[in-house]
Amino acid sequence: MKRVKNASLLMLSALCIVLLTAAIPVGKSEPVKPENLQKAMASLKVASADGNISYKELKTIATEAKGAKLTLKERIGLKLFGKKITSKTDAPFTGANAAGKSQLIALILCFFLGGLGIHRFYLGYTWQGVVQLLTLGGCGIWALIDFIRIITGDLQPKYEDYETTL
């Protein structure tokens, strides 16, 4: 009984992988027409004016841009990544977070607390900061690389440039 359960679970997960990847051939897709894209961008600006875009509005805008009905994969992707799409339409920083970041502060944080990833939090890379915190900066190697990248100016804040540089 346990083998049957494991086999059915394995088959179900394989089926999900096949359905959610590009393994299923799709008919020829038409390129997005520029006029459809312009209409969709105008609709997106109107919908994002209040700062909130619902899934229904996003689906309507995507359908308008494509010029045809969305496929299952496209609807799933829109549902999964809808919040990221809407956050990209708004200004990344507003209010108190609008203050620029200093390259010197990032360098000092990386030098003293690089193993904890505090400089990544400061620069706006929260998930990378969490990973660095859990791995102690990749045993120091990742922190050293970040230190060099900050000195050279290659590691910038997430949504902006440094306000003050070295």
Tab-separated table of N, CA and C in Angstrom:
chain	number	residue	atom	x	y	z
A	1	MET	N	0.824	-1.191	0.000
A	1	MET	CA	0.000	0.000	0.000
A	1	MET	C	0.874	1.263	0.000
A	2	LYS	N	1.979	1.184	0.763
A	2	LYS	CA	2.861	2.337	0.836
A	2	LYS	C	3.528	2.595	-0.508
A	3	ARG	N	3.885	1.552	-1.236
A	3	ARG	CA	4.502	1.711	-2.554
A	3	ARG	C	3.531	2.335	-3.549
A	4	VAL	N	2.285	1.931	-3.486
A	4	VAL	CA	1.272	2.494	-4.388
A	4	VAL	C	1.097	3.987	-4.107
A	5	LYS	N	1.089	4.345	-2.820
A	5	LYS	CA	0.942	5.744	-2.437
A	5	LYS	C	2.146	6.562	-2.922
A	6	ASN	N	3.352	6.025	-2.739
A	6	ASN	CA	4.554	6.724	-3.191
A	6	ASN	C	4.596	6.850	-4.707
A	7	ALA	N	4.203	5.780	-5.403
A	7	ALA	CA	4.196	5.808	-6.865
A	7	ALA	C	3.185	6.813	-7.388
A	8	SER	N	1.998	6.857	-6.772
A	8	SER	CA	0.983	7.815	-7.229
A	8	SER	C	1.425	9.247	-6.940
A	9	LEU	N	2.088	9.461	-5.808
A	9	LEU	CA	2.605	10.798	-5.491
A	9	LEU	C	3.677	11.217	-6.484
A	10	LEU	N	4.541	10.284	-6.847
A	10	LEU	CA	5.581	10.552	-7.823
A	10	LEU	C	4.985	10.874	-9.200
A	11	MET	N	3.979	10.115	-9.600
A	11	MET	CA	3.332	10.356	-10.900
A	11	MET	C	2.606	11.701	-10.898
A	12	LEU	N	1.957	12.031	-9.792
A	12	LEU	CA	1.260	13.313	-9.697
A	12	LEU	C	2.231	14.482	-9.782
A	13	SER	N	3.367	14.378	-9.090
A	13	SER	CA	4.347	15.464	-9.158
A	13	SER	C	4.975	15.559	-10.549
A	14	ALA	N	5.187	14.427	-11.214
A	14	ALA	CA	5.715	14.463	-12.576
A	14	ALA	C	4.713	15.110	-13.518
A	15	LEU	N	3.438	14.806	-13.340
A	15	LEU	CA	2.400	15.420	-14.162
A	15	LEU	C	2.349	16.927	-13.951
A	16	CYS	N	2.471	17.359	-12.688
A	16	CYS	CA	2.479	18.802	-12.395
A	16	CYS	C	3.672	19.489	-13.052
A	17	ILE	N	4.825	18.856	-13.009
A	17	ILE	CA	6.013	19.437	-13.630
A	17	ILE	C	5.822	19.577	-15.125
A	18	VAL	N	5.268	18.558	-15.755
A	18	VAL	CA	5.047	18.605	-17.201
A	18	VAL	C	4.041	19.686	-17.557
A	19	LEU	N	2.974	19.798	-16.759
A	19	LEU	CA	1.950	20.792	-17.060
A	19	LEU	C	2.430	22.223	-16.846
A	20	LEU	N	3.283	22.425	-15.874
A	20	LEU	CA	3.698	23.780	-15.545
A	20	LEU	C	5.006	24.197	-16.217
A	21	THR	N	5.548	23.379	-17.055
A	21	THR	CA	6.746	23.753	-17.806
A	21	THR	C	6.402	23.840	-19.278
A	22	ALA	N	7.400	24.109	-20.073
A	22	ALA	CA	7.165	24.276	-21.510
A	22	ALA	C	7.219	22.949	-22.251
A	23	ALA	N	7.015	21.831	-21.568
A	23	ALA	CA	7.088	20.525	-22.211
A	23	ALA	C	5.878	20.271	-23.111
A	24	ILE	N	4.801	20.980	-22.866
A	24	ILE	CA	3.611	20.792	-23.683
A	24	ILE	C	3.693	21.746	-24.863
A	25	PRO	N	3.663	21.213	-26.083
A	25	PRO	CA	3.762	22.115	-27.236
A	25	PRO	C	2.558	23.040	-27.318
A	26	VAL	N	2.830	24.261	-27.652
A	26	VAL	CA	1.800	25.274	-27.766
A	26	VAL	C	1.772	25.741	-29.209
A	27	GLY	N	0.607	26.139	-29.667
A	27	GLY	CA	0.508	26.662	-31.027
A	27	GLY	C	1.352	27.911	-31.184
A	28	LYS	N	1.538	28.341	-32.412
A	28	LYS	CA	2.349	29.536	-32.647
A	28	LYS	C	1.728	30.730	-31.939
A	29	SER	N	2.558	31.441	-31.215
A	29	SER	CA	2.062	32.623	-30.534
A	29	SER	C	2.306	33.845	-31.417
A	30	GLU	N	1.342	34.693	-31.423
A	30	GLU	CA	1.430	35.925	-32.194
A	30	GLU	C	2.263	36.939	-31.422
A	31	PRO	N	3.089	37.713	-32.093
A	31	PRO	CA	3.825	38.767	-31.381
A	31	PRO	C	2.855	39.846	-30.898
A	32	VAL	N	3.231	40.470	-29.803
A	32	VAL	CA	2.389	41.521	-29.235
A	32	VAL	C	2.433	42.727	-30.157
A	33	LYS	N	1.266	43.216	-30.500
A	33	LYS	CA	1.174	44.383	-31.386
A	33	LYS	C	1.454	45.646	-30.580
A	34	PRO	N	2.187	46.587	-31.162
A	34	PRO	CA	2.528	47.822	-30.435
A	34	PRO	C	1.313	48.597	-29.956
A	35	GLU	N	0.252	48.633	-30.753
A	35	GLU	CA	-0.935	49.386	-30.329
A	35	GLU	C	-1.609	48.730	-29.127
A	36	ASN	N	-1.594	47.379	-29.083
A	36	ASN	CA	-2.146	46.681	-27.917
A	36	ASN	C	-1.307	46.967	-26.676
A	37	LEU	N	-0.012	46.996	-26.861
A	37	LEU	CA	0.889	47.251	-25.743
A	37	LEU	C	0.712	48.671	-25.202
A	38	GLN	N	0.523	49.631	-26.102
A	38	GLN	CA	0.311	51.014	-25.665
A	38	GLN	C	-0.994	51.153	-24.888
A	39	LYS	N	-2.037	50.471	-25.365
A	39	LYS	CA	-3.317	50.507	-24.648
A	39	LYS	C	-3.178	49.874	-23.266
A	40	ALA	N	-2.460	48.768	-23.208
A	40	ALA	CA	-2.271	48.077	-21.929
A	40	ALA	C	-1.468	48.935	-20.960
A	41	MET	N	-0.437	49.615	-21.457
A	41	MET	CA	0.367	50.477	-20.582
A	41	MET	C	-0.471	51.642	-20.053
A	42	ALA	N	-1.327	52.193	-20.894
A	42	ALA	CA	-2.218	53.269	-20.447
A	42	ALA	C	-3.178	52.747	-19.376
A	43	SER	N	-3.705	51.544	-19.577
A	43	SER	CA	-4.609	50.950	-18.589
A	43	SER	C	-3.877	50.669	-17.284
A	44	LEU	N	-2.627	50.247	-17.391
A	44	LEU	CA	-1.829	49.963	-16.195
A	44	LEU	C	-1.573	51.238	-15.400
A	45	LYS	N	-1.294	52.344	-16.084
A	45	LYS	CA	-1.085	53.614	-15.389
A	45	LYS	C	-2.346	54.057	-14.668
A	46	VAL	N	-3.492	53.895	-15.325
A	46	VAL	CA	-4.763	54.283	-14.712
A	46	VAL	C	-5.057	53.388	-13.511
A	47	ALA	N	-4.853	52.078	-13.676
A	47	ALA	CA	-5.164	51.131	-12.598
A	47	ALA	C	-4.228	51.293	-11.412
A	48	SER	N	-2.973	51.669	-11.657
A	48	SER	CA	-2.009	51.777	-10.557
A	48	SER	C	-1.999	53.156	-9.918
A	49	ALA	N	-2.882	54.040	-10.342
A	49	ALA	CA	-2.907	55.397	-9.799
A	49	ALA	C	-3.181	55.401	-8.299
A	50	ASP	N	-4.059	54.497	-7.834
A	50	ASP	CA	-4.368	54.456	-6.406
A	50	ASP	C	-3.399	53.575	-5.617
A	51	GLY	N	-2.457	52.928	-6.301
A	51	GLY	CA	-1.457	52.099	-5.631
A	51	GLY	C	-1.865	50.646	-5.464
A	52	ASN	N	-3.091	50.302	-5.811
A	52	ASN	CA	-3.578	48.932	-5.694
A	52	ASN	C	-4.088	48.445	-7.037
A	53	ILE	N	-3.603	47.292	-7.446
A	53	ILE	CA	-4.094	46.679	-8.673
A	53	ILE	C	-4.566	45.280	-8.319
A	54	SER	N	-5.807	44.985	-8.607
A	54	SER	CA	-6.332	43.661	-8.293
A	54	SER	C	-5.921	42.668	-9.370
A	55	TYR	N	-6.087	41.389	-9.054
A	55	TYR	CA	-5.767	40.332	-10.009
A	55	TYR	C	-6.655	40.465	-11.243
A	56	LYS	N	-7.910	40.822	-11.035
A	56	LYS	CA	-8.851	40.961	-12.155
A	56	LYS	C	-8.390	42.067	-13.111
A	57	GLU	N	-7.928	43.190	-12.557
A	57	GLU	CA	-7.426	44.278	-13.392
A	57	GLU	C	-6.169	43.860	-14.145
A	58	LEU	N	-5.266	43.160	-13.446
A	58	LEU	CA	-4.046	42.678	-14.100
A	58	LEU	C	-4.370	41.718	-15.234
A	59	LYS	N	-5.331	40.834	-15.002
A	59	LYS	CA	-5.728	39.860	-16.021
A	59	LYS	C	-6.304	40.580	-17.240
A	60	THR	N	-7.113	41.603	-17.000
A	60	THR	CA	-7.692	42.374	-18.104
A	60	THR	C	-6.599	43.096	-18.890
A	61	ILE	N	-5.638	43.678	-18.186
A	61	ILE	CA	-4.545	44.397	-18.846
A	61	ILE	C	-3.680	43.440	-19.657
A	62	ALA	N	-3.371	42.264	-19.079
A	62	ALA	CA	-2.553	41.279	-19.796
A	62	ALA	C	-3.277	40.743	-21.024
A	63	THR	N	-4.571	40.514	-20.906
A	63	THR	CA	-5.361	40.053	-22.053
A	63	THR	C	-5.390	41.119	-23.138
A	64	GLU	N	-5.506	42.365	-22.724
A	64	GLU	CA	-5.507	43.477	-23.672
A	64	GLU	C	-4.163	43.582	-24.394
A	65	ALA	N	-3.081	43.390	-23.647
A	65	ALA	CA	-1.748	43.472	-24.251
A	65	ALA	C	-1.515	42.324	-25.225
A	66	LYS	N	-1.958	41.134	-24.848
A	66	LYS	CA	-1.755	39.970	-25.702
A	66	LYS	C	-2.669	40.007	-26.918
A	67	GLY	N	-3.861	40.540	-26.731
A	67	GLY	CA	-4.818	40.584	-27.832
A	67	GLY	C	-5.587	39.291	-27.980
A	68	ALA	N	-5.460	38.388	-27.031
A	68	ALA	CA	-6.160	37.104	-27.045
A	68	ALA	C	-6.319	36.637	-25.606
A	69	LYS	N	-7.080	35.564	-25.446
A	69	LYS	CA	-7.307	35.002	-24.122
A	69	LYS	C	-6.005	34.424	-23.563
A	70	LEU	N	-5.782	34.602	-22.255
A	70	LEU	CA	-4.578	34.092	-21.614
A	70	LEU	C	-4.646	32.578	-21.462
A	71	THR	N	-3.501	31.923	-21.616
A	71	THR	CA	-3.439	30.481	-21.413
A	71	THR	C	-3.409	30.175	-19.917
A	72	LEU	N	-3.535	28.896	-19.593
A	72	LEU	CA	-3.519	28.488	-18.197
A	72	LEU	C	-2.198	28.865	-17.538
A	73	LYS	N	-1.095	28.618	-18.224
A	73	LYS	CA	0.221	28.958	-17.682
A	73	LYS	C	0.341	30.456	-17.432
A	74	GLU	N	-0.159	31.246	-18.347
A	74	GLU	CA	-0.080	32.701	-18.198
A	74	GLU	C	-0.922	33.174	-17.020
A	75	ARG	N	-2.109	32.590	-16.846
A	75	ARG	CA	-2.955	32.965	-15.711
A	75	ARG	C	-2.313	32.564	-14.389
A	76	ILE	N	-1.689	31.376	-14.349
A	76	ILE	CA	-1.012	30.938	-13.129
A	76	ILE	C	0.167	31.862	-12.826
A	77	GLY	N	0.943	32.194	-13.844
A	77	GLY	CA	2.069	33.102	-13.653
A	77	GLY	C	1.628	34.469	-13.178
A	78	LEU	N	0.528	34.960	-13.726
A	78	LEU	CA	-0.007	36.254	-13.318
A	78	LEU	C	-0.471	36.210	-11.870
A	79	LYS	N	-1.085	35.097	-11.490
A	79	LYS	CA	-1.546	34.951	-10.111
A	79	LYS	C	-0.360	34.884	-9.154
A	80	LEU	N	0.690	34.145	-9.543
A	80	LEU	CA	1.854	33.990	-8.681
A	80	LEU	C	2.678	35.261	-8.571
A	81	PHE	N	2.874	35.949	-9.689
A	81	PHE	CA	3.775	37.095	-9.709
A	81	PHE	C	3.046	38.428	-9.782
A	82	GLY	N	1.757	38.425	-9.571
A	82	GLY	CA	0.973	39.657	-9.655
A	82	GLY	C	1.432	40.725	-8.690
A	83	LYS	N	1.770	40.333	-7.449
A	83	LYS	CA	2.204	41.322	-6.464
A	83	LYS	C	3.533	41.942	-6.856
A	84	LYS	N	4.432	41.143	-7.432
A	84	LYS	CA	5.716	41.698	-7.878
A	84	LYS	C	5.495	42.651	-9.043
A	85	ILE	N	4.572	42.301	-9.935
A	85	ILE	CA	4.281	43.163	-11.080
A	85	ILE	C	3.738	44.494	-10.597
A	86	THR	N	2.818	44.457	-9.649
A	86	THR	CA	2.239	45.710	-9.166
A	86	THR	C	3.246	46.519	-8.374
A	87	SER	N	4.164	45.866	-7.656
A	87	SER	CA	5.150	46.638	-6.896
A	87	SER	C	6.147	47.313	-7.827
A	88	LYS	N	6.365	46.763	-9.018
A	88	LYS	CA	7.283	47.385	-9.976
A	88	LYS	C	6.659	48.609	-10.630
A	89	THR	N	5.324	48.707	-10.620
A	89	THR	CA	4.689	49.858	-11.244
A	89	THR	C	4.714	51.077	-10.338
A	90	ASP	N	4.790	50.851	-9.025
A	90	ASP	CA	4.840	51.965	-8.085
A	90	ASP	C	6.272	52.430	-7.933
A	91	ALA	N	6.442	53.595	-7.346
A	91	ALA	CA	7.798	54.064	-7.032
A	91	ALA	C	8.371	53.141	-5.974
A	92	PRO	N	9.606	52.692	-6.136
A	92	PRO	CA	10.179	51.737	-5.202
A	92	PRO	C	10.292	52.248	-3.770
A	93	PHE	N	10.645	53.497	-3.586
A	93	PHE	CA	10.763	54.034	-2.246
A	93	PHE	C	9.923	55.293	-2.140
A	94	THR	N	9.197	55.387	-1.061
A	94	THR	CA	8.434	56.597	-0.810
A	94	THR	C	8.616	56.975	0.644
A	95	GLY	N	8.400	58.229	0.949
A	95	GLY	CA	8.446	58.681	2.328
A	95	GLY	C	9.825	58.619	2.941
A	96	ALA	N	9.913	58.003	4.135
A	96	ALA	CA	11.158	57.981	4.899
A	96	ALA	C	12.237	57.152	4.218
A	97	ASN	N	11.844	56.186	3.420
A	97	ASN	CA	12.834	55.340	2.760
A	97	ASN	C	13.480	56.014	1.560
A	98	ALA	N	13.049	57.203	1.230
A	98	ALA	CA	13.554	57.863	0.035
A	98	ALA	C	14.966	58.419	0.214
A	99	ALA	N	15.459	58.435	1.439
A	99	ALA	CA	16.800	58.947	1.674
A	99	ALA	C	17.812	58.067	0.961
A	100	GLY	N	18.807	58.715	0.324
A	100	GLY	CA	19.804	57.975	-0.421
A	100	GLY	C	20.742	57.205	0.501
A	101	LYS	N	21.387	56.229	-0.068
A	101	LYS	CA	22.314	55.381	0.678
A	101	LYS	C	23.737	55.866	0.450
A	102	SER	N	24.559	55.695	1.471
A	102	SER	CA	25.947	56.110	1.400
A	102	SER	C	26.829	54.892	1.149
A	103	GLN	N	27.763	55.037	0.226
A	103	GLN	CA	28.687	53.960	-0.077
A	103	GLN	C	29.618	53.714	1.113
A	104	LEU	N	29.983	54.768	1.839
A	104	LEU	CA	30.858	54.633	2.995
A	104	LEU	C	30.175	53.841	4.115
A	105	ILE	N	28.902	54.126	4.352
A	105	ILE	CA	28.155	53.387	5.386
A	105	ILE	C	28.074	51.914	5.007
A	106	ALA	N	27.783	51.632	3.736
A	106	ALA	CA	27.709	50.236	3.276
A	106	ALA	C	29.056	49.550	3.450
A	107	LEU	N	30.140	50.262	3.161
A	107	LEU	CA	31.485	49.702	3.293
A	107	LEU	C	31.813	49.406	4.761
A	108	ILE	N	31.461	50.323	5.651
A	108	ILE	CA	31.720	50.119	7.084
A	108	ILE	C	30.896	48.949	7.612
A	109	LEU	N	29.618	48.898	7.226
A	109	LEU	CA	28.772	47.781	7.650
A	109	LEU	C	29.318	46.450	7.148
A	110	CYS	N	29.783	46.426	5.907
A	110	CYS	CA	30.327	45.200	5.341
A	110	CYS	C	31.612	44.795	6.051
A	111	PHE	N	32.455	45.752	6.388
A	111	PHE	CA	33.735	45.448	7.040
A	111	PHE	C	33.524	44.859	8.438
A	112	PHE	N	32.648	45.516	9.228
A	112	PHE	CA	32.473	45.089	10.609
A	112	PHE	C	31.418	43.993	10.777
A	113	LEU	N	30.354	44.026	9.976
A	113	LEU	CA	29.254	43.079	10.144
A	113	LEU	C	28.963	42.294	8.867
A	114	GLY	N	29.963	42.160	8.005
A	114	GLY	CA	29.770	41.479	6.723
A	114	GLY	C	29.349	40.038	6.855
A	115	GLY	N	29.852	39.360	7.884
A	115	GLY	CA	29.482	37.966	8.105
A	115	GLY	C	28.022	37.792	8.469
A	116	LEU	N	27.388	38.854	8.931
A	116	LEU	CA	25.969	38.795	9.277
A	116	LEU	C	25.083	39.326	8.143
A	117	GLY	N	25.680	39.900	7.110
A	117	GLY	CA	24.914	40.379	5.964
A	117	GLY	C	24.162	41.668	6.214
A	118	ILE	N	24.546	42.418	7.231
A	118	ILE	CA	23.829	43.654	7.577
A	118	ILE	C	23.894	44.658	6.431
A	119	HIS	N	25.000	44.693	5.704
A	119	HIS	CA	25.135	45.625	4.575
A	119	HIS	C	24.110	45.310	3.489
A	120	ARG	N	23.757	44.038	3.310
A	120	ARG	CA	22.739	43.668	2.318
A	120	ARG	C	21.367	44.197	2.721
A	121	PHE	N	21.053	44.128	4.018
A	121	PHE	CA	19.794	44.704	4.496
A	121	PHE	C	19.788	46.209	4.244
A	122	TYR	N	20.901	46.869	4.530
A	122	TYR	CA	21.012	48.309	4.339
A	122	TYR	C	20.805	48.697	2.876
A	123	LEU	N	21.344	47.885	1.958
A	123	LEU	CA	21.239	48.195	0.530
A	123	LEU	C	19.908	47.777	-0.075
A	124	GLY	N	19.064	47.080	0.697
A	124	GLY	CA	17.738	46.722	0.217
A	124	GLY	C	17.613	45.297	-0.296
A	125	TYR	N	18.643	44.492	-0.160
A	125	TYR	CA	18.612	43.096	-0.612
A	125	TYR	C	18.289	42.202	0.586
A	126	THR	N	17.022	42.176	0.987
A	126	THR	CA	16.616	41.511	2.214
A	126	THR	C	16.879	40.015	2.184
A	127	TRP	N	16.461	39.326	1.120
A	127	TRP	CA	16.634	37.871	1.067
A	127	TRP	C	18.111	37.481	1.058
A	128	GLN	N	18.920	38.218	0.342
A	128	GLN	CA	20.345	37.910	0.348
A	128	GLN	C	20.947	38.177	1.728
A	129	GLY	N	20.423	39.176	2.419
A	129	GLY	CA	20.865	39.443	3.780
A	129	GLY	C	20.520	38.300	4.720
A	130	VAL	N	19.318	37.746	4.559
A	130	VAL	CA	18.908	36.613	5.387
A	130	VAL	C	19.808	35.409	5.118
A	131	VAL	N	20.091	35.138	3.847
A	131	VAL	CA	20.957	34.003	3.504
A	131	VAL	C	22.361	34.219	4.054
A	132	GLN	N	22.870	35.431	3.942
A	132	GLN	CA	24.195	35.710	4.504
A	132	GLN	C	24.188	35.568	6.022
A	133	LEU	N	23.113	35.975	6.648
A	133	LEU	CA	22.997	35.837	8.091
A	133	LEU	C	23.027	34.366	8.495
A	134	LEU	N	22.318	33.520	7.759
A	134	LEU	CA	22.264	32.092	8.087
A	134	LEU	C	23.562	31.351	7.766
A	135	THR	N	24.306	31.824	6.758
A	135	THR	CA	25.545	31.130	6.358
A	135	THR	C	26.800	31.842	6.854
A	136	LEU	N	26.593	32.859	7.699
A	136	LEU	CA	27.697	33.686	8.200
A	136	LEU	C	28.517	34.268	7.058
A	137	GLY	N	27.814	34.839	6.120
A	137	GLY	CA	28.464	35.503	4.987
A	137	GLY	C	29.176	34.527	4.081
A	138	GLY	N	28.602	33.318	3.936
A	138	GLY	CA	29.246	32.302	3.102
A	138	GLY	C	30.620	31.960	3.661
A	139	CYS	N	30.670	31.804	5.025
A	139	CYS	CA	31.940	31.551	5.741
A	139	CYS	C	32.954	32.663	5.471
A	140	GLY	N	32.480	33.877	5.278
A	140	GLY	CA	33.362	35.014	5.102
A	140	GLY	C	33.711	35.324	3.659
A	141	ILE	N	33.563	34.335	2.775
A	141	ILE	CA	33.950	34.542	1.374
A	141	ILE	C	32.992	35.507	0.692
A	142	TRP	N	31.697	35.303	0.897
A	142	TRP	CA	30.689	36.170	0.282
A	142	TRP	C	30.848	37.601	0.801
A	143	ALA	N	31.117	37.742	2.095
A	143	ALA	CA	31.304	39.071	2.677
A	143	ALA	C	32.526	39.762	2.077
A	144	LEU	N	33.601	39.002	1.849
A	144	LEU	CA	34.808	39.567	1.235
A	144	LEU	C	34.518	40.029	-0.194
A	145	ILE	N	33.798	39.218	-0.931
A	145	ILE	CA	33.433	39.595	-2.310
A	145	ILE	C	32.570	40.853	-2.301
A	146	ASP	N	31.588	40.910	-1.374
A	146	ASP	CA	30.742	42.103	-1.270
A	146	ASP	C	31.566	43.330	-0.894
A	147	PHE	N	32.554	43.167	-0.017
A	147	PHE	CA	33.412	44.275	0.384
A	147	PHE	C	34.131	44.852	-0.835
A	148	ILE	N	34.675	43.967	-1.662
A	148	ILE	CA	35.365	44.410	-2.885
A	148	ILE	C	34.378	45.061	-3.849
A	149	ARG	N	33.173	44.482	-3.981
A	149	ARG	CA	32.170	45.049	-4.888
A	149	ARG	C	31.712	46.428	-4.428
A	150	ILE	N	31.615	46.644	-3.115
A	150	ILE	CA	31.215	47.957	-2.607
A	150	ILE	C	32.314	48.975	-2.866
A	151	ILE	N	33.574	48.592	-2.653
A	151	ILE	CA	34.699	49.508	-2.908
A	151	ILE	C	34.714	49.934	-4.373
A	152	THR	N	34.527	48.978	-5.283
A	152	THR	CA	34.562	49.301	-6.715
A	152	THR	C	33.286	49.981	-7.204
A	153	GLY	N	32.240	49.983	-6.369
A	153	GLY	CA	30.984	50.609	-6.769
A	153	GLY	C	30.088	49.683	-7.565
A	154	ASP	N	30.431	48.403	-7.633
A	154	ASP	CA	29.636	47.433	-8.391
A	154	ASP	C	28.372	47.023	-7.636
A	155	LEU	N	28.414	46.980	-6.316
A	155	LEU	CA	27.254	46.625	-5.499
A	155	LEU	C	26.536	47.907	-5.106
A	156	GLN	N	25.432	48.180	-5.772
A	156	GLN	CA	24.657	49.404	-5.577
A	156	GLN	C	23.414	49.107	-4.751
A	157	PRO	N	22.763	50.138	-4.185
A	157	PRO	CA	21.461	49.922	-3.542
A	157	PRO	C	20.464	49.374	-4.563
A	158	LYS	N	19.440	48.694	-4.074
A	158	LYS	CA	18.543	47.939	-4.940
A	158	LYS	C	17.821	48.795	-5.977
A	159	TYR	N	17.270	49.920	-5.600
A	159	TYR	CA	16.444	50.694	-6.534
A	159	TYR	C	17.028	52.043	-6.903
A	160	GLU	N	18.255	52.318	-6.530
A	160	GLU	CA	18.807	53.644	-6.775
A	160	GLU	C	20.320	53.583	-6.792
A	161	ASP	N	20.934	54.713	-7.032
A	161	ASP	CA	22.387	54.831	-6.937
A	161	ASP	C	22.741	55.366	-5.567
A	162	TYR	N	24.021	55.290	-5.229
A	162	TYR	CA	24.469	55.867	-3.970
A	162	TYR	C	24.282	57.381	-4.016
A	163	GLU	N	23.819	57.944	-2.889
A	163	GLU	CA	23.706	59.404	-2.808
A	163	GLU	C	25.087	59.999	-2.604
A	164	THR	N	25.881	59.354	-1.731
A	164	THR	CA	27.259	59.798	-1.513
A	164	THR	C	28.194	58.619	-1.789
A	165	THR	N	29.237	58.889	-2.550
A	165	THR	CA	30.188	57.844	-2.906
A	165	THR	C	31.531	58.120	-2.251
A	166	LEU	N	32.441	57.160	-2.356
A	166	LEU	CA	33.784	57.315	-1.780
A	166	LEU	C	34.602	58.332	-2.526
